[in-house]
Coordinates of C-alpha atoms in Angstrom, one line a residue:
M99 CA -6.0 32.2 23.9
S100 CA -4.0 34.6 24.9
S101 CA -0.9 34.7 22.9
L102 CA -1.1 35.4 19.4
L103 CA 0.4 32.8 16.8
Q104 CA 3.4 34.1 14.6
V105 CA 3.5 33.4 10.9
E106 CA 6.3 33.1 9.1
V107 CA 6.6 32.4 5.2
I108 CA 9.8 31.0 3.6
P109 CA 9.4 31.8 0.0
V110 CA 10.9 29.3 -2.6
D111 CA 11.8 31.4 -5.9
G112 CA 13.1 29.5 -9.0
A113 CA 16.5 28.0 -7.6
P114 CA 16.1 28.6 -3.6
S115 CA 19.5 29.1 -1.4
S116 CA 20.3 26.8 1.3
T117 CA 19.5 29.7 3.5
S118 CA 16.1 29.0 3.0
F119 CA 16.1 26.5 5.2
K120 CA 18.9 27.8 8.2
Q121 CA 18.7 25.9 11.6
E122 CA 17.2 28.2 14.1
E123 CA 15.0 28.4 16.9
W124 CA 11.5 29.0 15.6
A125 CA 9.2 30.9 17.9
Q126 CA 6.6 28.9 20.3
N127 CA 3.4 29.0 18.7
S128 CA 4.6 30.0 15.1
I129 CA 3.2 28.3 12.0
I130 CA 5.9 28.2 9.5
L131 CA 4.6 28.2 5.8
F132 CA 6.7 26.8 2.9
E133 CA 5.7 27.3 -1.0
N134 CA 6.1 24.4 -3.2
L135 CA 8.6 21.9 -1.9
L136 CA 9.1 20.3 -5.2
N137 CA 11.3 23.0 -6.0
F138 CA 14.1 21.8 -3.8
T139 CA 16.1 19.0 -5.4
G140 CA 16.5 17.6 -1.5
E141 CA 12.6 17.2 -1.7
V142 CA 12.6 14.8 -4.4
A143 CA 15.5 13.2 -3.6
N144 CA 14.3 12.4 0.1
C145 CA 17.7 14.0 1.1
K146 CA 19.2 13.4 5.0
D147 CA 19.8 17.0 5.8
F148 CA 16.8 18.5 3.7
S149 CA 14.8 16.0 6.0
Q150 CA 16.2 17.3 9.4
K151 CA 15.9 20.6 8.2
L152 CA 12.4 20.6 7.8
A153 CA 11.8 18.9 11.1
S154 CA 14.0 21.4 12.6
G155 CA 12.1 22.4 15.7
A156 CA 9.1 20.0 15.6
M157 CA 8.9 17.0 17.9
I158 CA 5.2 15.6 16.0
F159 CA 4.7 15.0 12.6
V160 CA 1.5 14.6 10.6
N161 CA 0.9 13.7 7.3
D162 CA -2.0 15.1 5.5
S163 CA -0.9 14.8 2.0
F164 CA -2.7 11.6 1.3
S165 CA -1.9 11.9 -3.0
L166 CA 1.6 12.2 -2.1
S167 CA 2.0 8.9 -0.3
H168 CA 2.9 6.9 -3.4
K169 CA 6.0 8.9 -3.6
I170 CA 9.0 9.1 -1.6
L171 CA 9.8 12.8 -0.4
A172 CA 11.5 14.5 2.0
S173 CA 8.5 16.2 3.6
T174 CA 6.6 12.8 3.9
V175 CA 9.1 10.2 4.5
G176 CA 12.4 11.5 5.1
I177 CA 10.8 14.1 8.1
T178 CA 9.7 10.9 10.0
C179 CA 13.3 9.8 10.9
F180 CA 13.4 13.2 13.1
C181 CA 10.5 13.3 14.9
Y182 CA 9.5 11.8 18.3
A183 CA 6.2 10.7 16.8
S184 CA 4.7 10.8 13.1
L185 CA 0.4 10.0 12.1
A186 CA -1.6 10.6 9.8
G187 CA -3.7 13.5 9.6
F188 CA -7.8 13.3 9.9
H189 CA -8.0 13.6 6.0
F190 CA -5.5 11.2 5.5
E191 CA -6.8 8.4 8.0
E192 CA -10.3 9.1 6.2
E193 CA -8.6 8.5 2.7
L194 CA -7.1 5.4 3.8
M195 CA -10.7 4.3 4.9
K196 CA -12.0 4.9 1.4
L197 CA -8.7 3.1 -0.2
I198 CA -9.5 0.2 2.0
K199 CA -13.3 0.2 0.9
I200 CA -11.8 -0.6 -2.7
T201 CA -10.7 -4.5 -1.8
D202 CA -13.6 -4.9 0.8
S203 CA -15.9 -7.5 -0.8
T204 CA -18.6 -7.7 1.4
R205 CA -20.7 -5.5 -1.2
R206 CA -21.2 -8.1 -3.5
P207 CA -21.7 -8.5 -6.3
Y208 CA -18.8 -6.1 -7.7
I209 CA -18.1 -5.0 -10.9
A210 CA -14.8 -2.9 -12.1
I211 CA -15.7 -0.5 -14.9
I212 CA -11.9 0.1 -15.8
G213 CA -10.4 2.7 -18.6
G214 CA -7.4 4.6 -19.2
S215 CA -4.4 3.1 -21.4
N216 CA -1.3 1.4 -20.9
F217 CA -2.2 -2.0 -20.3
L218 CA 1.3 -3.6 -19.2
R219 CA 2.2 -0.6 -16.4
K220 CA -1.4 -1.7 -14.6
A221 CA -1.4 -5.4 -15.0
P222 CA -0.4 -6.0 -11.5
A223 CA -3.4 -3.7 -10.3
L224 CA -6.0 -5.1 -13.0
Q225 CA -4.6 -8.8 -11.7
T226 CA -5.7 -7.9 -8.5
L227 CA -9.0 -6.7 -9.7
T228 CA -9.5 -9.6 -11.5
C229 CA -9.1 -11.9 -8.5
L230 CA -11.8 -9.5 -6.4
C231 CA -14.4 -8.5 -8.6
D232 CA -17.4 -10.5 -9.8
G233 CA -17.4 -9.0 -13.5
L234 CA -15.0 -6.4 -15.4
F235 CA -16.0 -3.8 -17.9
F236 CA -13.0 -2.3 -19.9
V237 CA -13.5 1.0 -21.7
G238 CA -11.3 3.6 -23.3
K239 CA -7.9 2.0 -25.1
L240 CA -7.4 -1.1 -22.3
S241 CA -10.6 -2.2 -24.2
F242 CA -8.5 -3.1 -27.8
Q243 CA -6.1 -5.0 -25.5
I244 CA -8.7 -6.9 -24.2
M245 CA -10.8 -7.4 -27.7
N246 CA -7.5 -8.5 -29.1
G247 CA -7.1 -10.8 -26.9
F248 CA -10.5 -12.3 -27.0
G249 CA -9.2 -12.7 -31.0
M250 CA -11.3 -9.8 -31.9
T251 CA -9.9 -7.8 -35.2
V252 CA -8.5 -4.5 -33.7
P253 CA -6.6 -1.7 -35.7
S254 CA -3.2 -2.5 -35.1
Q255 CA -1.8 0.6 -33.9
F256 CA -4.3 0.4 -30.6
I257 CA -2.5 -2.5 -29.6
E258 CA 0.5 -2.8 -27.3
R259 CA 2.3 -5.4 -28.4
N260 CA 4.4 -6.0 -25.1
A261 CA 1.3 -6.7 -23.1
V262 CA -0.2 -9.6 -24.4
K263 CA 1.1 -12.4 -22.3
E264 CA -0.7 -10.2 -19.2
V265 CA -3.7 -9.5 -21.3
L266 CA -4.2 -13.2 -21.9
Q267 CA -3.4 -14.2 -18.0
I268 CA -6.3 -11.8 -17.3
I269 CA -8.5 -13.6 -19.4
Q270 CA -7.5 -17.2 -18.1
V271 CA -8.4 -15.4 -14.2
A272 CA -11.5 -14.6 -15.4
R273 CA -12.1 -17.9 -16.9
D274 CA -11.3 -20.0 -14.1
R275 CA -13.3 -17.7 -11.7
N276 CA -16.3 -17.5 -14.2
I277 CA -16.4 -14.0 -13.8
P278 CA -17.5 -12.4 -17.2
I279 CA -15.5 -9.6 -19.1
Y280 CA -17.4 -7.0 -20.8
Y281 CA -16.1 -4.3 -23.9
P282 CA -17.6 -2.0 -25.6
T283 CA -20.2 -2.4 -28.7
D284 CA -19.7 0.5 -30.1
L285 CA -17.6 3.5 -30.7
W286 CA -18.5 7.2 -30.9
C287 CA -15.7 8.5 -33.3
L288 CA -14.4 11.4 -35.1
K289 CA -13.8 11.5 -38.9
N290 CA -9.7 12.4 -39.6
G291 CA -9.3 15.7 -41.0
D292 CA -12.2 16.6 -39.9
S293 CA -13.0 16.6 -36.2
E294 CA -16.5 18.6 -36.7
I295 CA -17.9 15.2 -38.0
S296 CA -18.7 12.6 -35.9
G297 CA -20.1 9.2 -36.3
V298 CA -20.9 6.0 -34.1
I299 CA -19.5 2.7 -35.2
N300 CA -19.5 -0.6 -34.3
S301 CA -16.4 -1.8 -32.4
T302 CA -15.3 -4.8 -34.4
G303 CA -16.0 -2.7 -37.6
Q304 CA -13.7 -0.8 -40.3
L305 CA -12.1 2.1 -38.3
A306 CA -9.8 3.2 -41.0
G307 CA -10.7 7.6 -41.7
W308 CA -12.3 7.4 -38.2
T309 CA -10.6 8.2 -34.7
P310 CA -12.2 6.6 -31.5
A311 CA -12.9 9.4 -29.4
D312 CA -15.5 7.5 -26.6
I313 CA -17.9 4.8 -26.1
G314 CA -21.1 4.9 -27.9
P315 CA -24.9 4.6 -27.3
S316 CA -25.2 0.8 -27.3
T317 CA -22.0 0.3 -25.0
L318 CA -23.9 2.8 -22.5
E319 CA -27.1 0.9 -22.4
K320 CA -25.6 -2.1 -22.2
I321 CA -23.5 -1.0 -19.2
S322 CA -26.9 0.3 -17.8
S323 CA -28.1 -3.0 -18.2
I324 CA -25.6 -4.9 -16.5
I325 CA -25.0 -2.5 -13.8
T326 CA -28.6 -3.4 -12.1
S327 CA -27.2 -6.6 -11.2
Y328 CA -24.3 -5.2 -8.8
K329 CA -24.4 -3.8 -5.5
K330 CA -20.7 -2.1 -5.9
I331 CA -19.3 -0.4 -8.5
L332 CA -15.9 0.6 -9.2
W333 CA -15.3 3.2 -11.8
I334 CA -11.3 4.2 -12.6
G335 CA -10.1 5.5 -15.5
P336 CA -11.3 7.8 -18.5
T337 CA -13.7 6.1 -21.0
N338 CA -12.4 8.0 -23.8
Y339 CA -9.5 7.0 -26.0
G340 CA -7.0 9.9 -25.3
L341 CA -9.2 13.2 -27.1
T342 CA -9.8 16.3 -25.0
E343 CA -12.1 16.2 -22.3
K344 CA -14.8 17.9 -24.5
N345 CA -14.8 14.7 -26.2
S346 CA -16.2 12.4 -23.5
V347 CA -19.3 12.6 -24.2
G348 CA -19.5 9.0 -23.5
G349 CA -18.1 9.9 -19.8
T350 CA -20.6 12.1 -18.9
Q351 CA -23.9 10.0 -19.7
L352 CA -22.0 7.0 -17.8
G353 CA -21.5 9.3 -14.5
E354 CA -25.4 10.0 -15.4
I355 CA -25.9 6.1 -15.5
L356 CA -24.0 6.0 -12.1
E357 CA -25.5 8.6 -10.0
S358 CA -28.8 6.8 -10.7
A359 CA -27.7 3.4 -9.4
S360 CA -26.3 5.2 -6.3
S361 CA -29.6 6.6 -5.9
D362 CA -31.0 3.2 -6.0
G363 CA -29.0 2.0 -3.0
C364 CA -25.7 1.0 -5.0
D365 CA -22.2 1.7 -3.8
V366 CA -20.3 3.5 -6.3
I367 CA -16.7 4.6 -5.8
L368 CA -15.1 7.1 -8.2
V369 CA -11.2 7.1 -9.0
G370 CA -9.7 9.8 -11.2
D371 CA -10.6 13.1 -12.3
A372 CA -12.7 12.2 -15.3
A373 CA -15.0 9.7 -13.5
C374 CA -15.5 12.1 -10.5
K375 CA -16.2 15.2 -12.8
A376 CA -18.1 13.2 -15.1
V377 CA -20.8 12.5 -12.0
K378 CA -21.0 16.0 -10.9
R379 CA -21.7 17.5 -14.4
K380 CA -25.2 16.6 -13.6
T381 CA -26.2 18.2 -10.5
D382 CA -24.4 19.8 -7.5
S383 CA -26.8 17.5 -5.1
S384 CA -25.2 14.3 -6.1
P385 CA -25.4 11.3 -4.0
Q386 CA -22.4 10.4 -2.0
Y387 CA -20.0 8.6 -3.8
T388 CA -16.5 7.7 -2.7
E389 CA -14.0 9.6 -4.6
F390 CA -10.5 9.6 -5.2
Q391 CA -9.6 12.8 -7.2
K392 CA -5.7 11.3 -7.7
S393 CA -6.0 7.5 -9.5
T394 CA -2.0 7.1 -9.4
V395 CA -2.2 6.2 -5.6
V396 CA -5.4 4.1 -6.0
W397 CA -3.5 2.1 -8.8
E398 CA -0.1 1.4 -6.8
F399 CA -2.3 0.2 -3.9
L400 CA -4.2 -2.3 -6.1
K401 CA -0.5 -3.4 -7.4
G402 CA 0.1 -4.7 -3.9
R403 CA 3.0 -2.1 -3.7
I404 CA 3.9 -0.2 -0.5
L405 CA 2.9 3.0 -0.3
P406 CA 6.3 4.6 1.3
G407 CA 4.1 7.6 2.6
I408 CA 2.1 5.3 4.8
A409 CA 4.5 3.0 5.3
A410 CA 6.6 6.0 7.0
L411 CA 4.3 6.8 9.7
D412 CA 4.1 5.5 13.2
K413 CA 0.2 4.6 13.0
C414 CA -1.0 3.5 9.5
Y415 CA -4.2 2.2 8.4
P416 CA -5.8 -1.0 10.2
Y417 CA -3.9 -3.8 8.5
R418 CA -6.6 -7.2 9.2
I419 CA -5.5 -10.7 8.9
P420 CA -8.1 -13.3 8.9
W421 CA -6.7 -15.3 11.3
S422 CA -9.1 -18.1 11.2
T423 CA -8.4 -18.7 8.1
V424 CA -4.5 -18.7 8.2
F425 CA -4.0 -20.8 11.0
C426 CA -6.0 -24.0 11.8
E427 CA -6.2 -22.7 15.7
P428 CA -6.2 -18.9 16.1
T429 CA -6.0 -18.9 19.6
L430 CA -2.4 -20.8 20.2
P431 CA -0.1 -18.6 21.6
L432 CA 1.8 -16.4 19.0
V433 CA 5.2 -16.0 18.1
V434 CA 6.3 -12.9 15.4
D435 CA 9.6 -12.7 13.6
I436 CA 10.2 -9.1 12.4
G437 CA 12.5 -8.8 9.5
S438 CA 11.7 -12.9 8.5
G439 CA 13.8 -12.8 5.6
N440 CA 13.5 -16.2 3.9
G441 CA 11.4 -17.3 6.3
L442 CA 14.1 -20.5 7.4
F443 CA 14.2 -19.5 11.0
L444 CA 10.2 -19.5 10.9
F445 CA 9.9 -22.5 8.9
Q446 CA 12.1 -24.9 11.3
M447 CA 10.2 -23.4 14.3
A448 CA 6.8 -24.2 13.0
K449 CA 7.7 -27.7 12.6
S450 CA 9.5 -28.2 15.9
C451 CA 6.7 -26.3 18.2
E452 CA 3.3 -27.0 17.0
S453 CA 1.5 -25.7 19.9
S454 CA 2.4 -22.0 19.2
N455 CA 1.2 -19.8 16.0
F456 CA 4.3 -17.9 13.8
L457 CA 4.0 -15.2 11.9
G458 CA 6.8 -13.6 10.0
F459 CA 7.0 -9.7 8.8
E460 CA 9.2 -8.9 6.1
M461 CA 9.1 -5.8 4.0
N462 CA 10.7 -7.8 0.8
E463 CA 7.1 -8.6 -0.6
K464 CA 9.4 -11.0 -3.1
L465 CA 10.8 -13.3 -0.1
V466 CA 7.1 -13.5 1.2
I467 CA 5.5 -14.3 -1.7
R468 CA 8.1 -17.1 -1.7
C469 CA 7.8 -17.8 2.0
L470 CA 3.8 -18.3 1.0
Q471 CA 4.7 -20.6 -1.8
G472 CA 6.7 -22.7 0.6
M473 CA 3.9 -23.3 3.0
A474 CA 1.4 -24.0 0.5
S475 CA 1.2 -27.7 1.2
D476 CA 1.5 -27.5 5.0
E477 CA -1.6 -28.7 6.2
K478 CA -0.7 -27.6 9.9
R479 CA -1.2 -24.2 9.2
N480 CA 0.4 -22.7 12.2
L481 CA 2.8 -20.5 10.0
Y482 CA 1.9 -17.2 8.2
F483 CA 4.3 -14.4 6.5
V484 CA 3.3 -10.7 5.6
S485 CA 4.8 -8.2 3.7
T486 CA 4.7 -5.2 5.7
N487 CA 6.7 -2.6 7.5
A488 CA 6.1 -3.8 11.2
T489 CA 6.9 -0.1 12.6
S490 CA 3.5 1.2 10.7
T491 CA 1.8 -1.8 11.3
F492 CA 2.8 -4.1 14.1
R493 CA 0.3 -3.0 16.5
S494 CA -2.7 -3.1 14.2
I495 CA -2.4 -6.5 13.1
V496 CA -1.3 -7.8 16.3
S497 CA -3.7 -6.2 18.6
S498 CA -6.6 -8.3 16.3
Y499 CA -5.1 -11.6 17.0
P500 CA -7.2 -14.1 19.5
G501 CA -4.1 -15.6 21.6
R502 CA -1.5 -14.3 23.3
L503 CA 1.5 -12.6 22.3
T504 CA 4.4 -14.5 23.9
L505 CA 7.4 -13.9 21.9
V506 CA 9.0 -11.7 19.7
T507 CA 12.1 -12.1 17.6
I508 CA 14.7 -9.6 15.9
Q509 CA 17.2 -11.1 14.2
C510 CA 20.4 -9.8 12.7
P511 CA 19.0 -6.5 11.3
N512 CA 21.7 -4.6 8.5
P513 CA 23.7 -2.6 10.9
D514 CA 23.1 0.2 8.2
F515 CA 19.2 0.0 9.2
N516 CA 20.3 1.6 12.7
K517 CA 21.7 4.5 11.0
E518 CA 19.6 7.7 11.8
Q519 CA 19.3 8.8 8.0
N520 CA 17.8 5.6 6.9
R521 CA 14.4 5.8 6.4
W522 CA 13.5 1.9 7.7
R523 CA 15.5 1.8 10.8
M524 CA 14.4 -1.4 12.2
V525 CA 13.7 -0.5 15.8
R526 CA 11.7 2.3 16.5
R527 CA 10.8 4.1 19.8
M528 CA 6.8 3.2 18.4
L529 CA 7.4 -0.5 17.6
I530 CA 9.1 -0.9 20.7
E531 CA 6.3 0.7 22.5
A532 CA 3.9 -1.5 20.6
I533 CA 5.6 -4.7 21.1
V534 CA 5.5 -3.8 25.3
D535 CA 2.0 -3.0 25.1
L536 CA 0.9 -6.2 23.4
L537 CA 3.3 -8.7 24.8
H538 CA 1.7 -11.0 27.1
T539 CA 3.2 -11.1 30.9
N540 CA 6.2 -13.1 31.1
G541 CA 6.3 -13.0 27.3
Q542 CA 10.1 -12.6 25.8
V543 CA 11.9 -10.5 23.3
Y544 CA 14.8 -12.1 21.3
L545 CA 17.4 -10.0 19.9
Q546 CA 20.2 -11.0 18.1
S547 CA 23.2 -9.9 15.5
D548 CA 26.3 -10.8 14.5
V549 CA 27.3 -7.0 15.1
E550 CA 27.6 -6.3 19.2
S551 CA 27.1 -2.8 18.7
V552 CA 24.1 -3.3 17.1
L553 CA 22.6 -5.9 19.7
L554 CA 23.8 -3.5 22.8
V555 CA 21.8 -0.6 20.8
M556 CA 18.7 -2.8 20.5
K557 CA 18.8 -4.0 24.0
E558 CA 19.5 -0.4 25.2
Q559 CA 16.4 1.0 23.5
F560 CA 13.9 -1.7 24.4
L561 CA 15.1 -1.6 28.1
S562 CA 14.5 2.2 27.6
Y563 CA 11.9 2.5 25.8
S564 CA 9.6 -0.3 27.9
K565 CA 9.1 2.0 31.0
G566 CA 9.9 -0.5 33.1
Q567 CA 8.5 -3.1 32.3
L568 CA 11.2 -5.0 30.3
V569 CA 13.8 -6.9 32.3
T570 CA 17.0 -8.8 31.2
D571 CA 16.1 -12.5 31.2
G572 CA 19.2 -14.5 32.3
D573 CA 22.3 -13.3 33.2
G574 CA 22.5 -10.4 31.2
G575 CA 25.0 -11.2 29.1
N576 CA 25.4 -10.8 25.5
C577 CA 26.9 -14.4 24.1
I578 CA 23.9 -16.5 25.7
D579 CA 23.6 -19.7 23.7
N580 CA 20.9 -19.8 21.3
P581 CA 17.3 -20.9 23.2
F582 CA 15.4 -22.3 20.4
G583 CA 17.9 -25.2 18.8
V584 CA 17.3 -22.9 15.6
V585 CA 19.2 -21.2 13.6
S586 CA 18.5 -18.7 11.1
D587 CA 19.8 -18.2 7.9
W588 CA 22.4 -15.7 8.4
E589 CA 23.0 -17.0 11.9
R590 CA 24.4 -20.1 10.1
H591 CA 26.2 -18.6 7.8
V592 CA 28.3 -16.5 10.2
L593 CA 28.1 -19.4 12.5
A594 CA 30.3 -21.5 10.0
R595 CA 32.7 -19.0 9.4
G596 CA 33.5 -19.4 13.1
A597 CA 32.3 -15.6 14.2
P598 CA 30.6 -15.3 16.9
M599 CA 26.9 -14.0 17.7
Y600 CA 25.5 -11.4 20.0
R601 CA 22.2 -12.5 22.0
A602 CA 19.9 -10.9 24.7
M603 CA 16.6 -12.2 26.2
L604 CA 14.2 -10.0 27.6
K605 CA 11.1 -10.9 29.3
K606 CA 8.1 -8.9 30.2
M607 CA 7.2 -8.1 33.8

């Protein structure tokens, strides 16, 4: 390169002043380096003004901070509202692919070794693993909750009283699936008042006068013999009982066991510092593993949560739907409703038009769960709902559909969602471009709102960003009749009070 890069460092010392982020023209071909942005209150508050200043002079945002994807920050979420494109970096995408591998069940049998504490907070994730894996081995403080659930004697100070219901639910799901749940048979303990004295005690024995430190040799032998029957192993959470790392003798030996399993061709996934460090202690030339140094993102993912840092991106991780499972005839024309809400519109459409398949995108997970429960008894199976941010996942989901995309509907978005500062704006350029690219020739886009300005903005954006591929279908007016004879829940409410609905139908040429 003939031109030099100008590097500017903007320090963050103590309580930074507002002048640290002055709006100014940054030099072309320059690199701007910031110190720890967490020192700014605007960063952790996902402040609009702070996000806009971070985006000053930038057109494309690339997020390569996967470990922060579970947080809502100005530098990972808010900034995306002020950039033309928001993409995942190479490391970010690599970590996403590894994350998906955790829920990939093609390698079976699959066992999870689960440690740590706080059963109640992790209960949704543990439910996921119970439904996914072919065996569970609980260690650490979580094992006491499982043992108590099985009716075994556990010292009262180790029982999470507020998690008993969730523990019993996990056990019941495992029984229904006929998968085994294992727990330690012995514990390596330290003498109370003298940590230099240690001993191995049966896990169901008397622990009075002793503090559990880690899993014992009998438990390790049990793990070693069990995992030979499995082709995939997930280790998430420490094996110890909250003491210092020097007391993690059992974790170190478990790392050696998993290293041997990996050498024998078993897929090993390590989550958290304890698991990653335990395996690496033995040798620098260890086999290849799937590793996550930070466990928080993985736990949130397993809970089924939408990760804000991922959802804010225009290009997100591949979101695959088993079309032949969710639809009886997966090659029928597809209708997609973005922001499907309580699903009333799609339920009626699916019933009145059995020659098409209907797919609802809705960010509110609770609404999606209700919709899926409502269609559980429907044998036609031409309707399905997904909890997702369509801006991030529309292309990856719909592009894999084996049939034609013939209609996309966006109805009555909240006017606040079209304000610049809202990070969940429904109609963004990347979404429009994905819809236009995937829509079949003569396919239609139906826009509707009870606020005329909202309808006009959506219509203008679709016509502008479609690069001439979309035209107004009909006379071009904004008060056309409902072409389906089916109304959404909000549309029914608006019409009942005598207010007008504003509609537009666009067609792909």
